[in-house]
Coordinates of C-alpha atoms and ligand atoms in Angstrom, one line a residue:
Chain A
M1 CA 30.1 21.6 -19.2
K2 CA 27.2 19.4 -19.5
L3 CA 29.1 16.0 -19.5
A4 CA 31.5 17.0 -16.5
R5 CA 28.7 17.0 -14.3
D6 CA 27.0 14.8 -15.7
T7 CA 29.7 12.6 -15.1
W8 CA 30.0 14.2 -11.9
L9 CA 26.5 13.4 -11.4
I10 CA 27.1 9.2 -11.9
F11 CA 30.5 9.2 -10.2
E12 CA 29.2 10.4 -7.2
R13 CA 26.3 8.3 -7.5
Q14 CA 28.3 4.7 -8.2
L15 CA 30.8 5.2 -5.4
Q16 CA 28.6 5.4 -3.1
L17 CA 27.1 2.7 -4.0
L18 CA 30.3 1.2 -3.5
L19 CA 31.4 2.6 -0.3
R20 CA 27.7 1.3 1.0
N21 CA 28.9 -1.9 0.8
P22 CA 31.0 -3.3 2.9
V23 CA 32.6 -6.9 1.3
W24 CA 33.4 -5.1 -1.8
V25 CA 35.4 -2.1 0.0
F26 CA 37.2 -5.4 2.6
V27 CA 37.7 -7.9 -0.8
G28 CA 39.6 -4.3 -2.7
V29 CA 42.3 -4.3 0.5
F30 CA 42.1 -8.0 0.9
Q31 CA 42.7 -9.0 -2.1
P32 CA 46.2 -7.4 -3.5
V33 CA 48.1 -7.3 0.3
M34 CA 47.4 -11.8 0.2
Y35 CA 49.1 -11.6 -3.3
L36 CA 52.1 -9.2 -1.5
L37 CA 52.3 -11.2 1.6
L38 CA 51.9 -14.7 0.1
F39 CA 53.3 -14.2 -3.0
A40 CA 56.4 -11.8 -3.1
P41 CA 58.3 -13.7 -0.8
L42 CA 58.6 -16.2 -3.5
L43 CA 60.0 -13.6 -5.8
K44 CA 63.1 -13.6 -5.1
P45 CA 64.5 -16.9 -5.3
A46 CA 62.8 -17.4 -9.0
L47 CA 63.2 -13.7 -10.1
N48 CA 67.2 -14.3 -8.5
A49 CA 67.3 -11.4 -7.4
P50 CA 69.9 -9.3 -5.7
T51 CA 68.0 -8.8 -3.0
Q52 CA 64.0 -8.6 -1.8
A53 CA 63.9 -4.5 -2.7
E54 CA 65.2 -5.2 -6.5
A55 CA 62.0 -8.3 -6.6
Y56 CA 59.9 -6.5 -5.6
K57 CA 60.5 -3.5 -7.8
I58 CA 59.4 -6.3 -10.8
F59 CA 56.8 -8.0 -9.3
V60 CA 55.1 -5.4 -7.6
P61 CA 54.4 -3.3 -11.0
G62 CA 53.1 -6.1 -12.6
L63 CA 50.9 -6.7 -9.9
L64 CA 49.3 -3.5 -10.6
V65 CA 48.6 -3.5 -14.2
L66 CA 47.4 -7.0 -13.6
L67 CA 44.8 -5.5 -11.0
A68 CA 44.0 -2.6 -13.4
I69 CA 43.5 -4.9 -15.8
F70 CA 41.4 -7.5 -14.0
G71 CA 39.2 -4.5 -12.1
G72 CA 37.8 -3.3 -15.1
L73 CA 37.0 -6.7 -17.0
F74 CA 34.7 -7.5 -14.5
Q75 CA 32.4 -4.2 -13.9
G76 CA 30.8 -5.0 -16.7
F77 CA 28.9 -7.2 -13.9
G78 CA 27.5 -4.6 -12.3
L79 CA 26.6 -3.4 -15.2
I80 CA 23.6 -5.7 -16.2
A81 CA 22.4 -6.4 -12.8
E82 CA 21.8 -2.4 -13.7
L83 CA 20.3 -3.4 -16.5
R84 CA 18.5 -5.9 -15.0
A85 CA 17.1 -3.4 -12.3
G86 CA 15.9 -0.7 -15.5
V87 CA 18.4 1.8 -14.1
I88 CA 20.2 1.8 -17.2
E89 CA 17.1 2.4 -19.2
R90 CA 15.5 4.5 -16.4
S91 CA 18.9 6.9 -17.3
R92 CA 17.9 6.8 -20.8
V93 CA 15.1 8.3 -21.0
T94 CA 16.3 11.5 -19.4
P95 CA 18.4 13.7 -21.4
V96 CA 22.1 12.7 -19.1
S97 CA 25.3 12.9 -21.0
R98 CA 25.8 9.4 -23.0
L99 CA 29.3 9.6 -22.3
A100 CA 28.8 10.3 -18.8
L101 CA 26.4 7.6 -18.1
L102 CA 30.1 5.4 -19.1
L103 CA 32.8 7.5 -17.6
G104 CA 31.3 8.5 -14.3
R105 CA 30.9 4.0 -14.1
S106 CA 35.1 3.8 -15.5
L107 CA 36.4 7.1 -13.1
R108 CA 34.4 4.9 -10.3
D109 CA 36.7 2.3 -11.6
V110 CA 39.6 4.2 -11.8
V111 CA 39.5 5.6 -8.3
S112 CA 38.9 2.9 -6.8
L113 CA 41.9 1.0 -8.4
I114 CA 44.2 3.8 -8.1
A115 CA 43.2 3.4 -3.8
Q116 CA 44.4 0.0 -4.3
A117 CA 47.8 0.7 -5.7
I118 CA 48.2 3.2 -2.9
I119 CA 47.4 1.0 -0.5
I120 CA 49.9 -1.8 -2.4
T121 CA 52.7 0.8 -2.8
L122 CA 52.8 1.7 1.0
L123 CA 52.8 -1.7 1.8
A124 CA 55.9 -2.5 -0.7
L125 CA 58.0 0.5 0.9
L126 CA 57.7 -1.2 4.4
F127 CA 59.7 -4.1 2.7
D128 CA 62.3 -1.0 1.5
L129 CA 60.3 -1.0 -2.2
R130 CA 61.9 2.8 -3.1
V131 CA 60.7 4.5 -6.4
F132 CA 60.4 8.5 -7.5
I133 CA 57.1 10.7 -6.5
G134 CA 57.0 12.0 -10.0
D135 CA 57.7 8.4 -11.7
L136 CA 55.0 7.0 -9.5
L137 CA 52.4 8.9 -10.8
L138 CA 53.6 8.5 -14.0
A139 CA 53.7 5.1 -13.2
Y140 CA 49.4 5.3 -11.3
L141 CA 48.2 7.6 -14.4
M142 CA 49.1 3.8 -16.7
L143 CA 47.3 2.3 -14.7
A144 CA 44.2 4.7 -14.3
L145 CA 44.5 4.4 -18.8
I146 CA 44.5 0.3 -18.5
A147 CA 41.5 0.4 -15.7
L148 CA 39.8 3.4 -17.7
M149 CA 39.8 0.9 -20.6
T150 CA 39.2 -2.5 -20.0
S151 CA 37.0 -1.2 -17.5
A152 CA 35.0 0.5 -20.5
V153 CA 35.0 -2.3 -23.2
S154 CA 34.0 -4.6 -20.0
Y155 CA 30.2 -1.7 -19.9
G156 CA 30.5 -1.7 -24.0
V157 CA 30.3 -5.5 -24.1
A158 CA 27.8 -6.6 -20.6
L159 CA 25.6 -4.1 -22.9
K160 CA 26.1 -6.5 -26.3
V161 CA 25.9 -9.0 -24.8
K162 CA 23.0 -8.7 -21.4
S163 CA 23.8 -11.2 -19.5
E164 CA 26.6 -12.9 -16.5
D165 CA 26.4 -16.0 -18.7
A166 CA 27.5 -14.4 -21.4
L167 CA 29.8 -12.2 -20.1
A168 CA 32.3 -14.5 -17.4
P169 CA 33.8 -17.4 -21.0
L170 CA 34.4 -14.0 -22.8
M171 CA 36.1 -11.9 -20.3
N172 CA 38.1 -14.9 -19.2
T173 CA 38.8 -15.3 -22.4
V174 CA 39.6 -12.9 -23.2
A175 CA 42.3 -12.0 -20.4
Q176 CA 43.9 -15.5 -19.6
P177 CA 46.2 -14.9 -23.0
V178 CA 46.3 -11.0 -21.9
L179 CA 47.4 -11.9 -19.0
L180 CA 49.7 -14.8 -20.2
L181 CA 51.4 -12.9 -22.6
S182 CA 51.8 -9.9 -20.9
G183 CA 54.5 -10.9 -18.0
I184 CA 52.7 -10.2 -15.6
L185 CA 54.1 -12.4 -12.9
L186 CA 57.3 -13.4 -14.6
P187 CA 59.3 -10.3 -16.8
L188 CA 59.4 -12.2 -20.4
T189 CA 62.7 -11.7 -20.7
F190 CA 62.7 -14.9 -19.6
A191 CA 60.7 -16.2 -22.4
P192 CA 61.6 -17.6 -25.7
G193 CA 62.0 -15.5 -29.2
W194 CA 58.6 -16.9 -30.1
L195 CA 56.9 -16.0 -27.0
Q196 CA 58.4 -12.4 -27.1
G197 CA 57.2 -12.4 -30.6
I198 CA 53.7 -12.8 -29.7
A199 CA 54.1 -10.0 -26.3
N200 CA 55.0 -8.0 -28.9
W201 CA 51.8 -7.5 -29.5
N202 CA 49.9 -7.4 -27.0
P203 CA 49.9 -4.0 -25.5
F204 CA 49.7 -4.8 -21.8
S205 CA 52.3 -5.8 -22.1
W206 CA 54.3 -2.4 -23.5
A207 CA 52.5 -1.3 -21.1
V208 CA 53.9 -3.5 -18.3
D209 CA 57.4 -2.9 -19.2
G210 CA 56.8 0.9 -19.6
T211 CA 55.6 0.6 -15.1
R212 CA 58.8 -1.3 -14.6
A213 CA 61.0 1.0 -16.6
L214 CA 59.7 4.1 -14.3
F215 CA 59.7 1.8 -11.0
A216 CA 63.1 1.5 -11.6
G217 CA 63.2 5.2 -12.3
D218 CA 64.4 5.1 -15.5
L219 CA 62.4 8.1 -17.1
A220 CA 64.1 8.7 -19.6
D221 CA 63.8 4.5 -21.5
D222 CA 61.2 4.2 -24.9
K223 CA 59.2 1.9 -22.8
V224 CA 57.7 4.9 -21.0
W225 CA 56.3 6.4 -23.9
Q226 CA 55.8 3.5 -25.9
G227 CA 53.3 2.6 -23.1
L228 CA 52.2 5.5 -22.1
T229 CA 51.0 6.1 -26.0
I230 CA 49.3 2.6 -25.9
T231 CA 47.1 2.7 -23.3
A232 CA 45.9 6.0 -24.0
V233 CA 44.8 5.6 -26.9
L234 CA 43.4 2.3 -26.8
A235 CA 41.4 3.8 -23.7
A236 CA 40.1 6.9 -25.7
A237 CA 39.1 3.8 -28.7
G238 CA 37.4 1.6 -26.1
V239 CA 35.5 4.4 -24.0
F240 CA 34.7 5.9 -28.0
W241 CA 33.4 2.5 -28.8
A242 CA 31.5 2.0 -24.8
A243 CA 29.9 5.2 -25.5
R244 CA 28.2 4.4 -28.0
Q245 CA 26.8 1.5 -26.8
F246 CA 24.7 3.7 -23.9
A247 CA 23.2 5.4 -26.7
R248 CA 22.1 3.1 -29.3
S249 CA 18.8 0.8 -28.0
V250 CA 19.3 -1.9 -25.6
R251 CA 16.9 -3.3 -23.3
Chain B
M1 CA -0.2 16.2 -27.7
I2 CA 0.9 13.1 -29.1
E3 CA 0.4 12.1 -32.7
T4 CA 2.1 8.9 -34.2
R5 CA 1.6 8.5 -38.8
G6 CA 2.1 4.6 -39.2
L7 CA 5.0 3.6 -36.5
R8 CA 6.2 1.0 -37.4
K9 CA 9.0 -1.9 -35.7
S10 CA 9.8 -5.6 -36.0
F11 CA 12.5 -7.0 -34.1
R12 CA 15.0 -10.1 -35.2
S13 CA 15.6 -12.2 -33.1
R14 CA 17.3 -16.1 -33.8
A15 CA 15.6 -19.4 -32.9
G16 CA 18.4 -22.2 -32.9
R17 CA 19.7 -21.2 -36.5
E18 CA 16.6 -19.9 -37.5
T19 CA 16.0 -15.6 -37.5
K20 CA 12.2 -14.4 -37.1
T21 CA 11.1 -11.2 -37.4
V22 CA 8.6 -9.8 -35.1
D23 CA 6.2 -7.3 -36.3
A24 CA 5.5 -6.0 -33.0
V25 CA 4.1 -2.7 -33.9
R26 CA 2.8 -2.8 -37.6
G27 CA 1.8 1.0 -38.3
V28 CA 0.1 2.7 -35.4
N29 CA -1.7 6.1 -35.8
L30 CA -2.8 8.2 -32.5
E31 CA -3.6 11.0 -31.4
V32 CA -3.9 12.2 -28.2
A33 CA -5.3 15.4 -26.7
E34 CA -3.6 17.3 -23.7
G35 CA -5.0 16.5 -20.1
E36 CA -6.5 13.8 -21.0
I37 CA -6.1 9.6 -19.5
F38 CA -4.8 7.9 -22.8
G39 CA -5.7 4.5 -22.6
F40 CA -3.6 1.3 -25.1
L41 CA -5.9 -1.4 -23.8
G42 CA -4.5 -4.9 -25.7
P43 CA -3.4 -8.4 -24.6
N44 CA 0.4 -9.6 -24.3
G45 CA 2.4 -9.4 -26.8
A46 CA 0.0 -6.5 -28.4
G47 CA 2.9 -3.9 -29.0
K48 CA 1.8 -1.8 -26.4
T49 CA 5.2 -1.8 -24.7
T50 CA 7.3 -1.6 -27.7
T51 CA 5.3 1.7 -28.9
L52 CA 5.9 3.5 -25.7
R53 CA 9.7 2.8 -26.0
M54 CA 9.1 3.9 -29.2
L55 CA 7.1 7.3 -28.1
A56 CA 9.9 7.5 -25.4
T57 CA 12.9 8.0 -27.9
L58 CA 14.8 4.5 -26.4
I59 CA 14.1 2.1 -29.2
E60 CA 14.5 3.7 -33.1
P61 CA 11.5 3.2 -35.0
D62 CA 11.9 1.3 -38.0
G63 CA 9.2 3.6 -39.6
G64 CA 6.5 6.0 -39.0
E65 CA 6.6 9.9 -37.3
A66 CA 5.5 11.4 -34.5
T67 CA 5.2 14.4 -32.6
I68 CA 5.2 14.7 -28.7
A69 CA 4.5 17.7 -26.9
G70 CA 5.4 20.1 -29.4
A71 CA 8.9 17.9 -30.8
D72 CA 10.0 15.8 -33.9
L73 CA 10.9 12.1 -32.3
R74 CA 13.3 11.3 -35.6
K75 CA 14.7 14.7 -36.0
D76 CA 15.0 16.0 -32.3
P77 CA 14.3 12.8 -29.9
A78 CA 16.9 14.9 -26.9
E79 CA 14.1 17.6 -26.7
V80 CA 11.2 14.8 -26.8
R81 CA 13.3 12.9 -23.5
R82 CA 13.4 16.8 -22.2
R83 CA 9.0 17.3 -22.7
I84 CA 7.7 13.5 -21.1
G85 CA 7.7 11.1 -18.5
Y86 CA 8.7 7.2 -18.7
V87 CA 8.2 4.9 -16.0
A88 CA 8.7 1.3 -17.7
Q89 CA 7.0 -1.6 -17.4
G90 CA 9.5 -4.3 -15.7
G91 CA 11.2 -1.3 -12.8
S92 CA 13.2 1.1 -12.6
T93 CA 14.5 1.6 -8.8
W94 CA 17.7 0.2 -7.2
D95 CA 17.7 -2.3 -4.3
E96 CA 21.2 -0.4 -2.2
S97 CA 19.2 2.9 -2.5
T98 CA 17.2 5.0 -0.8
A99 CA 13.9 6.9 -2.8
R100 CA 14.8 10.2 -1.6
E101 CA 18.2 9.5 -3.3
E102 CA 16.2 7.7 -6.7
L103 CA 14.2 10.4 -6.8
V104 CA 17.4 13.3 -6.9
L105 CA 19.8 11.9 -8.3
H106 CA 16.8 11.4 -11.6
A107 CA 16.0 15.3 -10.8
R108 CA 19.5 16.1 -11.5
M109 CA 20.0 13.9 -14.0
Y110 CA 17.5 16.5 -15.9
G111 CA 20.0 19.0 -14.5
I112 CA 17.9 20.0 -11.8
G113 CA 20.8 21.6 -9.1
K114 CA 20.7 19.9 -6.3
A115 CA 19.2 22.2 -3.6
E116 CA 16.1 22.3 -6.2
A117 CA 16.0 17.6 -6.6
H118 CA 15.9 18.1 -2.8
R119 CA 13.1 19.5 -2.2
R120 CA 11.5 18.3 -5.4
A121 CA 12.1 15.1 -4.3
A122 CA 10.9 15.7 -0.9
R123 CA 7.5 17.2 -2.1
A124 CA 7.3 13.9 -4.4
L125 CA 7.4 11.7 -1.4
D126 CA 4.7 13.3 0.5
A127 CA 2.4 13.6 -2.6
F128 CA 3.0 9.7 -3.1
Q129 CA 2.7 9.5 0.3
L130 CA 6.2 8.1 0.7
T131 CA 7.7 9.5 3.2
E132 CA 7.4 7.7 5.6
Y133 CA 9.8 5.5 3.5
A134 CA 12.0 7.7 2.1
D135 CA 15.2 7.4 3.9
R136 CA 14.5 2.7 3.5
K137 CA 16.5 0.9 1.3
C138 CA 14.3 0.5 -1.9
K139 CA 14.9 -3.8 -1.4
T140 CA 12.6 -3.1 1.8
Y141 CA 9.3 -1.9 -0.4
S142 CA 6.2 -3.9 -0.7
G143 CA 5.6 -3.2 -4.7
G144 CA 3.2 -0.6 -3.7
Q145 CA 6.0 1.4 -2.2
R146 CA 8.3 0.2 -5.2
R147 CA 5.4 1.7 -7.6
R148 CA 4.4 5.3 -6.3
V149 CA 8.3 5.7 -6.2
E150 CA 8.9 4.4 -9.8
I151 CA 5.7 6.9 -10.7
A152 CA 7.3 9.8 -8.2
L153 CA 10.2 9.4 -10.2
G154 CA 8.8 9.9 -13.4
I155 CA 7.6 13.1 -12.5
I156 CA 9.9 14.4 -10.5
H157 CA 10.6 16.5 -13.2
E158 CA 7.2 18.1 -14.3
P159 CA 6.7 16.8 -17.3
K160 CA 4.3 17.9 -19.7
I161 CA 4.2 13.9 -20.8
V162 CA 4.8 11.7 -18.8
F163 CA 4.2 7.8 -20.1
L164 CA 2.8 4.9 -17.3
D165 CA 4.1 1.3 -18.7
E166 CA 1.5 -1.3 -17.0
P167 CA 1.1 0.8 -13.6
T168 CA -0.6 -0.9 -11.3
T169 CA -0.3 -4.6 -12.4
G170 CA 0.1 -7.0 -9.5
L171 CA -0.7 -5.0 -7.1
D172 CA -3.9 -5.2 -4.8
P173 CA -7.7 -4.0 -5.8
Q174 CA -7.1 -1.3 -3.2
S175 CA -3.2 -0.2 -4.3
R176 CA -4.6 -0.5 -8.0
A177 CA -7.7 1.9 -6.4
H178 CA -5.1 4.7 -4.5
M179 CA -2.8 4.2 -7.5
W180 CA -5.9 5.5 -9.7
D181 CA -5.9 8.4 -8.0
E182 CA -2.8 9.9 -8.2
I183 CA -2.8 9.1 -12.3
R184 CA -6.3 11.4 -11.5
R185 CA -3.9 13.7 -9.6
L186 CA -1.6 14.3 -12.4
R187 CA -4.5 14.7 -14.7
T188 CA -6.2 17.3 -12.2
D189 CA -2.2 19.3 -12.4
G190 CA -2.4 19.1 -15.8
M191 CA -0.3 16.7 -17.1
T192 CA -1.0 14.2 -20.0
V193 CA -1.2 10.8 -19.2
F194 CA -0.6 8.1 -21.6
I195 CA -1.0 4.1 -19.9
T196 CA -1.3 0.7 -20.8
T197 CA -3.7 -1.8 -19.4
H198 CA -4.8 -4.9 -20.2
Y199 CA -7.9 -4.5 -17.4
L200 CA -10.2 -4.3 -18.9
D201 CA -12.3 -2.4 -15.7
E202 CA -8.6 0.3 -15.8
A203 CA -9.3 1.2 -19.2
D204 CA -12.8 1.8 -18.5
A205 CA -12.4 3.5 -15.9
L206 CA -10.1 4.9 -15.5
C207 CA -9.1 6.3 -19.4
D208 CA -10.7 9.5 -20.7
R209 CA -9.8 7.6 -24.5
I210 CA -8.1 4.0 -25.7
A211 CA -6.7 2.9 -27.9
I212 CA -7.1 -1.5 -28.3
M213 CA -5.0 -2.9 -30.1
D214 CA -4.0 -6.6 -31.1
H215 CA -0.7 -7.9 -33.5
G216 CA 0.5 -4.5 -33.4
E217 CA -1.9 -2.6 -34.6
V218 CA -5.0 -0.5 -33.2
V219 CA -8.3 -1.4 -33.8
A220 CA -10.1 1.0 -32.2
E221 CA -9.8 3.9 -31.1
G222 CA -12.5 6.0 -29.1
T223 CA -14.3 7.2 -25.6
P224 CA -15.1 3.9 -23.3
A225 CA -18.7 4.8 -23.9
G226 CA -18.6 5.2 -27.7
L227 CA -16.5 2.7 -28.8
K228 CA -19.4 0.3 -26.3
R229 CA -21.6 2.1 -28.2
E230 CA -20.2 1.4 -31.6
I231 CA -21.1 -2.2 -31.2
S232 CA -24.6 -1.1 -30.6
G233 CA -26.9 -2.9 -27.9
D234 CA -26.8 -6.2 -25.4
V235 CA -25.6 -9.4 -25.3
V236 CA -27.2 -12.1 -24.2
L237 CA -25.5 -15.6 -23.2
V238 CA -28.0 -18.3 -23.4
G239 CA -26.2 -21.3 -22.2
L240 CA -27.6 -24.7 -23.6
D241 CA -25.9 -28.3 -24.2
A242 CA -23.4 -28.3 -26.8
A243 CA -25.5 -31.1 -28.5
T244 CA -28.5 -29.0 -28.8
T245 CA -26.7 -25.2 -29.3
P246 CA -26.6 -25.9 -33.6
Q247 CA -30.1 -26.5 -33.4
A248 CA -31.2 -24.1 -31.4
A249 CA -28.2 -21.2 -33.5
Q250 CA -30.5 -22.2 -36.3
L251 CA -33.7 -21.5 -34.6
L252 CA -32.9 -18.8 -32.9
D253 CA -30.8 -16.9 -36.1
S254 CA -33.9 -15.9 -37.9
E255 CA -35.7 -14.3 -34.8
P256 CA -36.1 -10.5 -36.0
Y257 CA -34.7 -9.3 -33.2
V258 CA -31.6 -11.3 -32.7
N259 CA -29.2 -8.6 -35.4
K260 CA -26.1 -10.6 -35.1
L261 CA -25.7 -15.0 -33.5
E262 CA -22.3 -16.6 -32.5
T263 CA -21.4 -20.0 -31.1
V264 CA -19.7 -20.5 -28.0
D265 CA -17.3 -23.5 -27.9
E266 CA -18.2 -25.1 -24.6
G267 CA -22.2 -25.0 -25.8
G268 CA -24.3 -22.6 -26.3
L269 CA -25.2 -18.9 -27.9
R270 CA -24.1 -15.2 -27.7
L271 CA -26.9 -13.3 -29.1
Y272 CA -26.5 -9.4 -30.1
V273 CA -29.6 -7.7 -29.6
D274 CA -30.9 -4.3 -29.2
E275 CA -32.8 -4.5 -26.1
G276 CA -32.0 -7.3 -23.8
A277 CA -34.9 -6.6 -21.6
T278 CA -37.3 -6.9 -24.4
A279 CA -35.6 -9.9 -26.0
I280 CA -35.0 -12.3 -22.9
P281 CA -38.7 -12.9 -22.7
Q282 CA -39.0 -13.9 -25.9
I283 CA -35.5 -15.9 -26.4
L284 CA -37.6 -17.9 -23.5
R285 CA -40.5 -18.5 -25.0
R286 CA -39.0 -19.8 -28.4
V287 CA -36.8 -22.1 -26.8
D288 CA -39.1 -23.5 -24.4
H289 CA -41.1 -23.3 -27.1
A290 CA -39.5 -25.8 -29.4
G291 CA -38.8 -28.3 -26.0
F292 CA -34.6 -27.3 -25.9
T293 CA -33.2 -27.3 -21.6
L294 CA -31.8 -23.9 -21.2
T295 CA -29.1 -23.9 -18.7
S296 CA -28.6 -20.2 -17.8
I297 CA -29.6 -16.7 -19.5
E298 CA -27.7 -14.0 -18.7
L299 CA -27.6 -10.2 -19.8
H300 CA -24.5 -8.6 -20.3
R301 CA -23.5 -4.5 -21.4
P302 CA -21.7 -4.6 -23.7
S303 CA -18.3 -4.2 -22.2
L304 CA -15.3 -3.6 -23.9
D305 CA -13.7 -6.9 -24.0
D306 CA -16.9 -7.6 -26.5
V307 CA -16.1 -4.3 -28.3
F308 CA -12.5 -5.9 -27.8
L309 CA -13.9 -9.8 -29.9
T310 CA -16.1 -7.8 -32.1
K311 CA -12.8 -6.1 -33.6
T312 CA -10.8 -9.1 -33.9
G313 CA -13.0 -12.5 -32.9
R314 CA -11.0 -13.4 -29.4
S315 CA -11.9 -12.5 -26.2
L316 CA -9.4 -10.6 -24.3
R317 CA -9.8 -12.4 -21.1
E318 CA -8.9 -15.5 -22.9
S319 CA -6.3 -14.4 -24.8
Ligands
LIG1 N1 14.1 -6.8 -27.9 C1 13.1 -7.2 -28.5 N2 13.4 -9.4 -29.2 C2 12.6 -9.7 -29.5 N3 11.3 -9.7 -30.1 C3 10.9 -8.4 -28.6 C4 11.3 -7.3 -28.3 N4 10.9 -6.2 -27.6 C5 9.5 -6.9 -27.7 N5 9.3 -8.3 -28.7 C6 8.3 -8.8 -28.9 O1 7.4 -7.7 -29.1 C7 5.8 -8.7 -29.7 C8 5.1 -6.4 -28.4 O2 5.8 -6.9 -27.5 P1 5.3 -5.7 -27.0 O3 6.5 -6.0 -25.0 O4 5.1 -4.6 -27.0 O5 3.5 -6.0 -25.9 P2 2.9 -5.8 -24.7 O6 1.7 -5.2 -25.8 O7 3.8 -4.5 -24.2 O8 3.0 -7.4 -24.1 P3 2.9 -6.8 -22.3 O9 0.9 -6.5 -22.2 O10 2.8 -8.6 -22.1 O11 4.1 -6.6 -21.9 C9 6.0 -9.3 -28.8 O12 6.1 -10.6 -30.0 C10 7.5 -9.3 -28.4 O13 8.0 -10.7 -28.0
LIG2 MG1 4.6 -4.2 -22.1

C-alpha cells in the first residue's frame, strides 16, 4: 500500500518533469519515426521479403526491442544529475520507500517507451502491418519488462559509479554486443552456427524472437513464453539489485 | 534530544593503486538538549558533515551508538527519519521544478496527504518570504532564496530536530542575519536545531551551545561564553620585528602577570594575561625600557578562535 502510494508519487513527479521538457518529448517521437521511414524501406530487398508488410513484421518488433533496451540503459544519466543536485540524498532522509524511488522512475521509463511503441505501431499500420490486438498487448508486456530491466540496471549502475564519464562507456560496452547478438536489426537466421550459438546466451535474443513470433501471430510458439519468462525473471532481478543501491549509502 | 557515544566513521579512498583510509570521525560523544540551537564549529574536513550524515541515517557509522529524539539510530533508522529534518550542505533542489512543487513533494514523501501538503507548502512559503517566487523554477532563484527553500524543505514535516549543514555559507551579510532570525524562529517553534558552521561569529551569536571539532574529534564543548571563560583572561598581541622577538619573549616570559606566552610566526608575541587593561601599560614600560621597538599592541578579548587555538595549537582562520 505504502509502496504503491510512494511509487505513484515518484512516478507522477518524474513524468511531470519529462513532459515539461519539450525537447525530450520531441526526440522521443522523432527518433523512432525516422527509423521507420528511412531505414525500413531498405528492408524488403534486404530481407528478401515477399511484401513490404512481411518485412515490417520482422523489422518493427526488432526496432521496438531496440528502443526498449536503449531507452532504458541511458536513463542513468538523469539520475546522476539528480544525485549531483542532492535530490536523491534529500529523498533518502525521508521515510519514503527505497523500492519506490526506483520503481517510480523505472515506471516513467516504461510508460514513455510504451507511448513510443504505440506511435510506431500506428505508423506501421499505415504501411500494411497487421497484428492481432491480443498478441500486440503481449508484445508490449515484453517491451515493458525489457525497459523495466534495462532502466533499473542503468539506475543501479549510476548509483554505483556516480559519474557520467564512467557510465557512458560502460553502457555502450554493454549495449553493443547485446545489440549485435540479438538479431534485432536483421534476424539471426542468416547467421553462421557459431554466432547463433553465442546468441542463444543473449536474453535479448530470446526477447526479440518472442516479440517477432507475437507479431507473426504465432501465440502458440514456444518462443513467446520463453521470451516472456526470461525477461520477467531478469527484470525482477534487476529491480531487486537496483533498489538495494537506493537503500545503500550514496553521496 | 540527541545523545551519541563513540560515533566513528572512516572512508577508504583509492588514489592510484594505493588505498588510503581517512578517519573522518573518530569517536564523537555529544549531548544536545531539547529546544537548543547546537553548533558544530570546525575547519574544512573536520568531520562535521560526516557526523551529520550519520545522525541523519544517510551513512552507517562504523562504530558507536546514538539516540535521536528517542529513537535508536542503529536499531530503528526508519523512526529516526520520521522525527528529523536534514538540510544538506550542497543543496537539494531540482532546477526544473518550482519551490511549491518541491515542498509539496517533500511533504508527501513523509506520508502527508495531498491537501495537507499543499496547505503546509503555502504556510512554509509564507513563513520564509518565498510566496512571490513560489511558482518560478528553482534555477531562477538567488543563492539566498534557494537556501531558504531548502530549509523550508527540511522542516516541512515539523520534525523535532532539524540538522542544518552550513545554512549560511555563501550568503551576503544581510541574508545571513535574516537566516539567523529564521533559525531562532525554529527554536521558538519548539524545534531543536543542530547547525554546522565554520564562522566564529555565527557560532558565537546564534548557538546556545557549541562543540568544536577538529580532525574528527570534539576538542571542546560548552556555551560560547563558558568556553571563552575557560581559557581564562585576555590576550595581548605585541607586534615586534622578527629579529627582536626571541629576546623580547625571554624578557616578558618572566613577568609575573603573564600566564602564558607564544611566539607568532611572522614576528611578535601573544601574551595570555588575566586583565589586559592593567597588563598593557606594564608591557609597554618593560619593552621600552629594554630598548625594543614596538610596531603595534592590541588587546583581544578571547574569541572562539582563541579557544580553538588553545585546544589545537592552530587558528581556525588559518586552517
Ligand atoms: N564519501 C567520502 N569518501 C572519502 N572520503 C570522504 C567522504 N566523505 C568525507 N570524506 C573525508 O572525510 C573527512 C571529513 O569530511 P567532512 O565532509 O565530514 O568535513 P566537514 O567538517 O563537513 O568539512 P567542510 O567544512 O569542508 O564541509 C574529509 O577528509 C573528507 O575528505
Ligand atoms: Mg561539511
